[in-house]
Coordinates of C-alpha atoms in Angstrom, one line a residue:
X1 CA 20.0 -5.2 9.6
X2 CA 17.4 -5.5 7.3
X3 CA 14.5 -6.3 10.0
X4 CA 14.5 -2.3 11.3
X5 CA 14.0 -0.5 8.2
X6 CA 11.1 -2.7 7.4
X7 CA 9.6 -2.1 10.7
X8 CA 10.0 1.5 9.8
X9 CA 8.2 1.2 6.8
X10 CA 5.0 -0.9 8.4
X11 CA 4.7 2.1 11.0
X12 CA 4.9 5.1 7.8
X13 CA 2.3 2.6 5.9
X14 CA -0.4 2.7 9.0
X15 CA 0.4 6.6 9.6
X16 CA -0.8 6.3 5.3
X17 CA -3.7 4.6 5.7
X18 CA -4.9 7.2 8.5
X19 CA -4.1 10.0 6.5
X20 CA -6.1 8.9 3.7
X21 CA -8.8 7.5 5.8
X22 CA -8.5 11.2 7.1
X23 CA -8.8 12.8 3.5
X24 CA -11.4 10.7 2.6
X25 CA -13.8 11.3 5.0
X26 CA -16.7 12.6 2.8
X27 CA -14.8 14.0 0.3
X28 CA -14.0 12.8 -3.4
X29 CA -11.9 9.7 -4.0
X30 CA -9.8 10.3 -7.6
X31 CA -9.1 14.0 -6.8
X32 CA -7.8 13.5 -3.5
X33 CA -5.6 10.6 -4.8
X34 CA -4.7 12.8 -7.9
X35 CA -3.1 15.4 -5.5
X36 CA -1.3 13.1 -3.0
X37 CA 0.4 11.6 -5.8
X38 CA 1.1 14.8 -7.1
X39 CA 3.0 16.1 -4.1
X40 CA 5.0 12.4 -4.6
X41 CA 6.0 13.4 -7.7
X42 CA 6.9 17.2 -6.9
X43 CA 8.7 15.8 -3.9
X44 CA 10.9 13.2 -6.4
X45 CA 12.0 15.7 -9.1
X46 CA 14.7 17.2 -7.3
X47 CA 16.0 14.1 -6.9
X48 CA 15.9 13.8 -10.7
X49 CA 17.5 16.7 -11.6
X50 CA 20.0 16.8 -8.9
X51 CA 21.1 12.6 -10.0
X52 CA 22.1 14.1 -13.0
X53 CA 23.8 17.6 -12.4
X54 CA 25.3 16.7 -9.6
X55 CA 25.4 12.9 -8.9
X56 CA 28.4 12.6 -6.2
X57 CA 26.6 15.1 -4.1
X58 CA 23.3 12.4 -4.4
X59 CA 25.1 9.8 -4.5
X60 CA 26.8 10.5 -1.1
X61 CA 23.6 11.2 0.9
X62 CA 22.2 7.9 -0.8
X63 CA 19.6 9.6 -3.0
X64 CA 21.1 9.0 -6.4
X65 CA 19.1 7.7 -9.6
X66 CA 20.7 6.7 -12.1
X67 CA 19.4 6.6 -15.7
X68 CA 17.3 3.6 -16.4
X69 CA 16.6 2.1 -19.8
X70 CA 14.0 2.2 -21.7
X71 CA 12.8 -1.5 -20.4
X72 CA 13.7 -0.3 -17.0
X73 CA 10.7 2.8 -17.5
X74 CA 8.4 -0.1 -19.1
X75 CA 9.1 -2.2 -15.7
X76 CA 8.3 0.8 -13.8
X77 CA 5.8 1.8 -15.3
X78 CA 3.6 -2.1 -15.1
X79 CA 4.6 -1.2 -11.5
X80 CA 3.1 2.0 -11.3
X81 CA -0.2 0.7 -13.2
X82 CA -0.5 -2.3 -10.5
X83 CA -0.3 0.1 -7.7
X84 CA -2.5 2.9 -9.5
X85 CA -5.0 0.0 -10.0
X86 CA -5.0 -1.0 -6.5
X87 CA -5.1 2.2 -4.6
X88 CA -8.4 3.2 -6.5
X89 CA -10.4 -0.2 -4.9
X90 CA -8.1 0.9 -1.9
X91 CA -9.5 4.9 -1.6
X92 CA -13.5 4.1 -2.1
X93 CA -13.3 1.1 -0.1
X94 CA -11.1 3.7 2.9
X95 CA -13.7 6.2 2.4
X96 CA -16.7 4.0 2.8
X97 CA -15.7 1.6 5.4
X98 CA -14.7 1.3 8.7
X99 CA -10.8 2.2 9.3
X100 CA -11.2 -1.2 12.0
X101 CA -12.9 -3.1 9.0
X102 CA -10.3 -2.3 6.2
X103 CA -7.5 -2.9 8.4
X104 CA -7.7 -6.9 9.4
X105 CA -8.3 -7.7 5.6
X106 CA -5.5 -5.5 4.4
X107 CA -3.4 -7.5 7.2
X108 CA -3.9 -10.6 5.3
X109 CA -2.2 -9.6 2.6
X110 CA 0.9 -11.4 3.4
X111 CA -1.5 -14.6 3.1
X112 CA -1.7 -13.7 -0.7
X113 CA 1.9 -12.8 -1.4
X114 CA 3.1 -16.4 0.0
X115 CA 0.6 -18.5 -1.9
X116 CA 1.6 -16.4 -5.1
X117 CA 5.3 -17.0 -3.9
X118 CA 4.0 -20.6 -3.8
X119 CA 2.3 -20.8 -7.7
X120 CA 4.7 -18.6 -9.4
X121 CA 8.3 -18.9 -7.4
X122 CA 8.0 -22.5 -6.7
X123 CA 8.4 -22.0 -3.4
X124 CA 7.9 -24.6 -0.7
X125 CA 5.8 -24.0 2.7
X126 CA 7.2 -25.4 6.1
X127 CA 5.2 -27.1 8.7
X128 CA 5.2 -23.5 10.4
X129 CA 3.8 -21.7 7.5
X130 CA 1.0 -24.1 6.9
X131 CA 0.1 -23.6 10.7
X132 CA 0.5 -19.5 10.2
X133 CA -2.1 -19.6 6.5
X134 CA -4.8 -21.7 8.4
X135 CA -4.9 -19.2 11.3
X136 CA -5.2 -16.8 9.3
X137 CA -7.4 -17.8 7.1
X138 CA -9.6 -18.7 10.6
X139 CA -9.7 -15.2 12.3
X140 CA -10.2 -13.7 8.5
X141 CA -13.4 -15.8 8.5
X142 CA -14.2 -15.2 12.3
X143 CA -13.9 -11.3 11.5
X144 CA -16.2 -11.3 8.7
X145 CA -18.6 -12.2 11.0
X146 CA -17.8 -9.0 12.8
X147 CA -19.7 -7.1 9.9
X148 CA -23.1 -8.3 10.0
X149 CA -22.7 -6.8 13.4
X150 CA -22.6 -2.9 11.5
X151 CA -24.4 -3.8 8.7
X152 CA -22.0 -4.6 6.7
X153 CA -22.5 -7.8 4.6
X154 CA -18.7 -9.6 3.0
X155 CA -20.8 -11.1 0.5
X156 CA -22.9 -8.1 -1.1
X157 CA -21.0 -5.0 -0.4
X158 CA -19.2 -3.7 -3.3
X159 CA -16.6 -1.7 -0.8
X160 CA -15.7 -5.0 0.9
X161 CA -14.8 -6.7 -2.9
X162 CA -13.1 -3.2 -3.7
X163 CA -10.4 -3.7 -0.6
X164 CA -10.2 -7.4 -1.8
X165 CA -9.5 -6.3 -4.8
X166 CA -6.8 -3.7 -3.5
X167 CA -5.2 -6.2 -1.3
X168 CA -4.8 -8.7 -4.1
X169 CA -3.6 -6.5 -6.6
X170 CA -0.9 -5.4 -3.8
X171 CA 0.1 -8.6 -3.4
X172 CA 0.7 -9.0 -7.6
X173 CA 2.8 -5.8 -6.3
X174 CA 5.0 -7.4 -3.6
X175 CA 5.8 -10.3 -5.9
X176 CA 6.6 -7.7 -8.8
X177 CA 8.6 -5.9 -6.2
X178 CA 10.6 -9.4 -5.4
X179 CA 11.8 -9.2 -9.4
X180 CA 12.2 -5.4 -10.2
X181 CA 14.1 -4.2 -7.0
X182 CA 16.8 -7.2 -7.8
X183 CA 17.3 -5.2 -11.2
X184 CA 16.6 -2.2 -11.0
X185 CA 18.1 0.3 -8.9
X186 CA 15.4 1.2 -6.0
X187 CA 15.8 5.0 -5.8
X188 CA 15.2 4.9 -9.7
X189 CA 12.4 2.6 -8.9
X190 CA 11.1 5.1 -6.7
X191 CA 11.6 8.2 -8.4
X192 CA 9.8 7.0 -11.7
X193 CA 7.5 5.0 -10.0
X194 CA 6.3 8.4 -8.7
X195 CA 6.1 10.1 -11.7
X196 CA 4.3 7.4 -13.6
X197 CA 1.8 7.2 -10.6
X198 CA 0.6 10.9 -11.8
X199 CA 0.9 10.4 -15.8
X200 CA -1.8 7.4 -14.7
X201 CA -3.7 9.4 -12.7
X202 CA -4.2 12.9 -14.6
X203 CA -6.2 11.6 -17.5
X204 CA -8.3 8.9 -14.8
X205 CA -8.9 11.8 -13.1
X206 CA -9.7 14.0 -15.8
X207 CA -11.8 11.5 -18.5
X208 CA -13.6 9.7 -14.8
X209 CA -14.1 12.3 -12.5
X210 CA -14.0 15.9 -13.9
X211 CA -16.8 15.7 -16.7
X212 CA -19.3 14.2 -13.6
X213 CA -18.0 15.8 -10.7
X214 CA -21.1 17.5 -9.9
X215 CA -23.0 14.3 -9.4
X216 CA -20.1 12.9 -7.3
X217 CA -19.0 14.0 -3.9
X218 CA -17.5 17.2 -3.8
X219 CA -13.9 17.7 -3.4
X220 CA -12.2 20.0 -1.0
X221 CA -9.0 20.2 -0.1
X222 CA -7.3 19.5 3.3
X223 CA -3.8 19.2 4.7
X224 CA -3.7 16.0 5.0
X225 CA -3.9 14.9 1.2
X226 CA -0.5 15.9 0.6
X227 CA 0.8 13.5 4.0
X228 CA -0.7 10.4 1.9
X229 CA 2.7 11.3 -0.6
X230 CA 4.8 12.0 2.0
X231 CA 3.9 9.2 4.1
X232 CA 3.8 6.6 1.7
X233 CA 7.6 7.7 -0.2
X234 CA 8.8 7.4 3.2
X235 CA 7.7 4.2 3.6
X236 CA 8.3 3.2 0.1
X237 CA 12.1 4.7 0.8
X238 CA 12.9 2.2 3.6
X239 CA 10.5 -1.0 2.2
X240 CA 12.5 -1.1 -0.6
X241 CA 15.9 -0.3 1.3
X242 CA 14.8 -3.5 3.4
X243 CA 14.6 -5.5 0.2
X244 CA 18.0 -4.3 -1.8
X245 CA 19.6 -6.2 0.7
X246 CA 20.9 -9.1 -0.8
X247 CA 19.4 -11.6 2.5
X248 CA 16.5 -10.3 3.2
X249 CA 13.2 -12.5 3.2
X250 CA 10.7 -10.6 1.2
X251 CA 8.2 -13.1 2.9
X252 CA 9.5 -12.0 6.3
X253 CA 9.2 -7.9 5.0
X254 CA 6.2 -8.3 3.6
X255 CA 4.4 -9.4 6.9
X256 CA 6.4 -6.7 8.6
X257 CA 5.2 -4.1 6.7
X258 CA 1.8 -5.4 7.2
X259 CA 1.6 -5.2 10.7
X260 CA 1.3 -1.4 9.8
X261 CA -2.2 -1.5 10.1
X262 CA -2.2 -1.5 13.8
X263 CA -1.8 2.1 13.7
X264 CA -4.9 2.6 11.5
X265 CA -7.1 -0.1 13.6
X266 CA -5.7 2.1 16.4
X267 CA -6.6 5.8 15.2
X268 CA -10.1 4.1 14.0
X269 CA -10.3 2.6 17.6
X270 CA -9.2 5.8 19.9
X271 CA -10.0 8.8 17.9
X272 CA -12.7 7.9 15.2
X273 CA -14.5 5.8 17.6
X274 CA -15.4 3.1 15.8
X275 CA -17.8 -0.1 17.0
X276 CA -17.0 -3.4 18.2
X277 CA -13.6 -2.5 18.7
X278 CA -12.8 -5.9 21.3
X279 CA -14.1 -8.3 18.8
X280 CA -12.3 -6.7 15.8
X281 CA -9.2 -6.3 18.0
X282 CA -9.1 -10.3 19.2
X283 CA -9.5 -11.0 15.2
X284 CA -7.0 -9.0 13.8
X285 CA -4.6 -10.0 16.5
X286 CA -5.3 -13.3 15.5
X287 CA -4.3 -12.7 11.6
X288 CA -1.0 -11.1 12.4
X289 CA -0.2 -14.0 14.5
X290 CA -0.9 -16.1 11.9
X291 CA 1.1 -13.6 8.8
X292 CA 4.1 -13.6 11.6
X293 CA 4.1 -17.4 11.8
X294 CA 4.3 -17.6 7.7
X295 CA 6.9 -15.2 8.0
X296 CA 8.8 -16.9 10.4
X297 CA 8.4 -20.3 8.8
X298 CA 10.7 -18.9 5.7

């Protein structure tokens, strides 16, 4: 059943978020994502090595990767530039906004990946997924309201246009994901995906970051950078599991997955104490009502 592995993957993708909200937390943004995507890759390259010296042993426990073309890597690798693109927005806009403010407008993500299902699969939209895009596209409105009350303005501040930016560019993602998974084999997906993520990263990191760090925030390392990998292969693992099989309904995943961010509103709620928590709570309860009616509509 395809339904549990994705709501496995939309409980790893909030423990994520709070991880890097976590790691962020006054510390630098490109280093800390250079070294989560580092222990992604370290983790992966077993799983390299081992698919080819000894691939009925990883093929039996379900961790084999076969060898991909060189079209395959070029797939991959737009992949892995998407995702690169978007976690950067993602990290400054986690490390300078509220967990319960990033959470309702990454929730609406879902929104984005069935209108581009809509312009660029041709798909068509029931009655019940018209009803499920104007909710949400209501309590997205009603909750930018919810800023003014912190002092954060939708319509001037940068970090609020950086996780717009993020979620779009993860919805480019999901659709990608729709095409490459149906070709590709996923753990090869995975496993390259991983080690593209740091050949991107190392020389952002090192031509952005390392020749100004002393004007930026300073890095220091905690334990929790290295949980933004692990947390986020995990989830990878079993979203992409949940779409390999042949009836699933990436529209229906996707808004699974989503729902992930009730973790992070949570943590942002309970332990980081965050304002407004009723108001921001009603709102974003109202969007996955709305992503779960699109969902369901398909």
């Amino acid at each position: 059943m395809w339904i549990l592995p994705a709501i496995l993957a939309a409980f790893l993708l909030g423990m994520y978020d709070v991880f890097k909200k976590v790691s962020l937390d006054n510390n630098a943004v490109l280093p800390t994502l250079l070294f989560s995507v580092l222990t992604s890759s370290i983790i992966v390259l077993p799983v390299i090595i081992g698919s080819r010296l000894w691939p009925e042993t990883f093929q039996q426990i379900q961790l084999y990767a076969p060898e991909v073309t060189v079209r395959e890597l070029l797939l991959i690798f737009l992949k892995a530039v998407i995702v690169v693109a978007s976690w950067i927005f993602a990290f400054f806009a986690v490390k300078n906004l509220p967990l319960t403010v990033v959470a309702p407008i990454r929730a609406t993500a879902p929104l984005w990946t069935l209108i581009g299902a809509l312009i660029v699969f041709q798909e068509k939209l029931s009655t019940l997924q018209w009803i499920g895009i104007l909710i949400t596209l209501t309590f997205f409105f009603l909750f930018s309201t919810t800023g003014k009350l912190e002092g954060i303005n939708f319509k001037r501040n940068k970090y609020v246009f950086f996780i717009i930016a993020a979620t779009f560019l993860g919805t480019i993602s999901g659709l990608y994901d729709k095409y490459i998974i149906r070709n590709v084999d996923r753990i090869a997906v995975q496993v390259w995906f991983s080690v593209f993520q740091l050949v991107i990263m190392l020389p952002v990191t090192a031509l952005l970051w390392y020749p100004k760090r002393h004007k930026y925030t300073k890095f220091t390392w905690r334990w929790s950078i290295p949980l933004i990998g692990i947390f986020l292969l995990l989830c990878d693992y079993f979203y992409f599991y949940a779409i390999s099989i042949p009836d699933s309904l990436i529209s229906i995943i996707s808004g699974v997955r989503r729902s992930g961010v009730l973790v992070a509103f949570i943590f942002g709620a309970i332990v980081l104490k965050e304002k407004n928590i009723k108001q921001k709570g009603i709102y974003l309860i109202g969007i996955i009502v709305g992503v779960f009616l699109m969902a369901m509509g398909s």
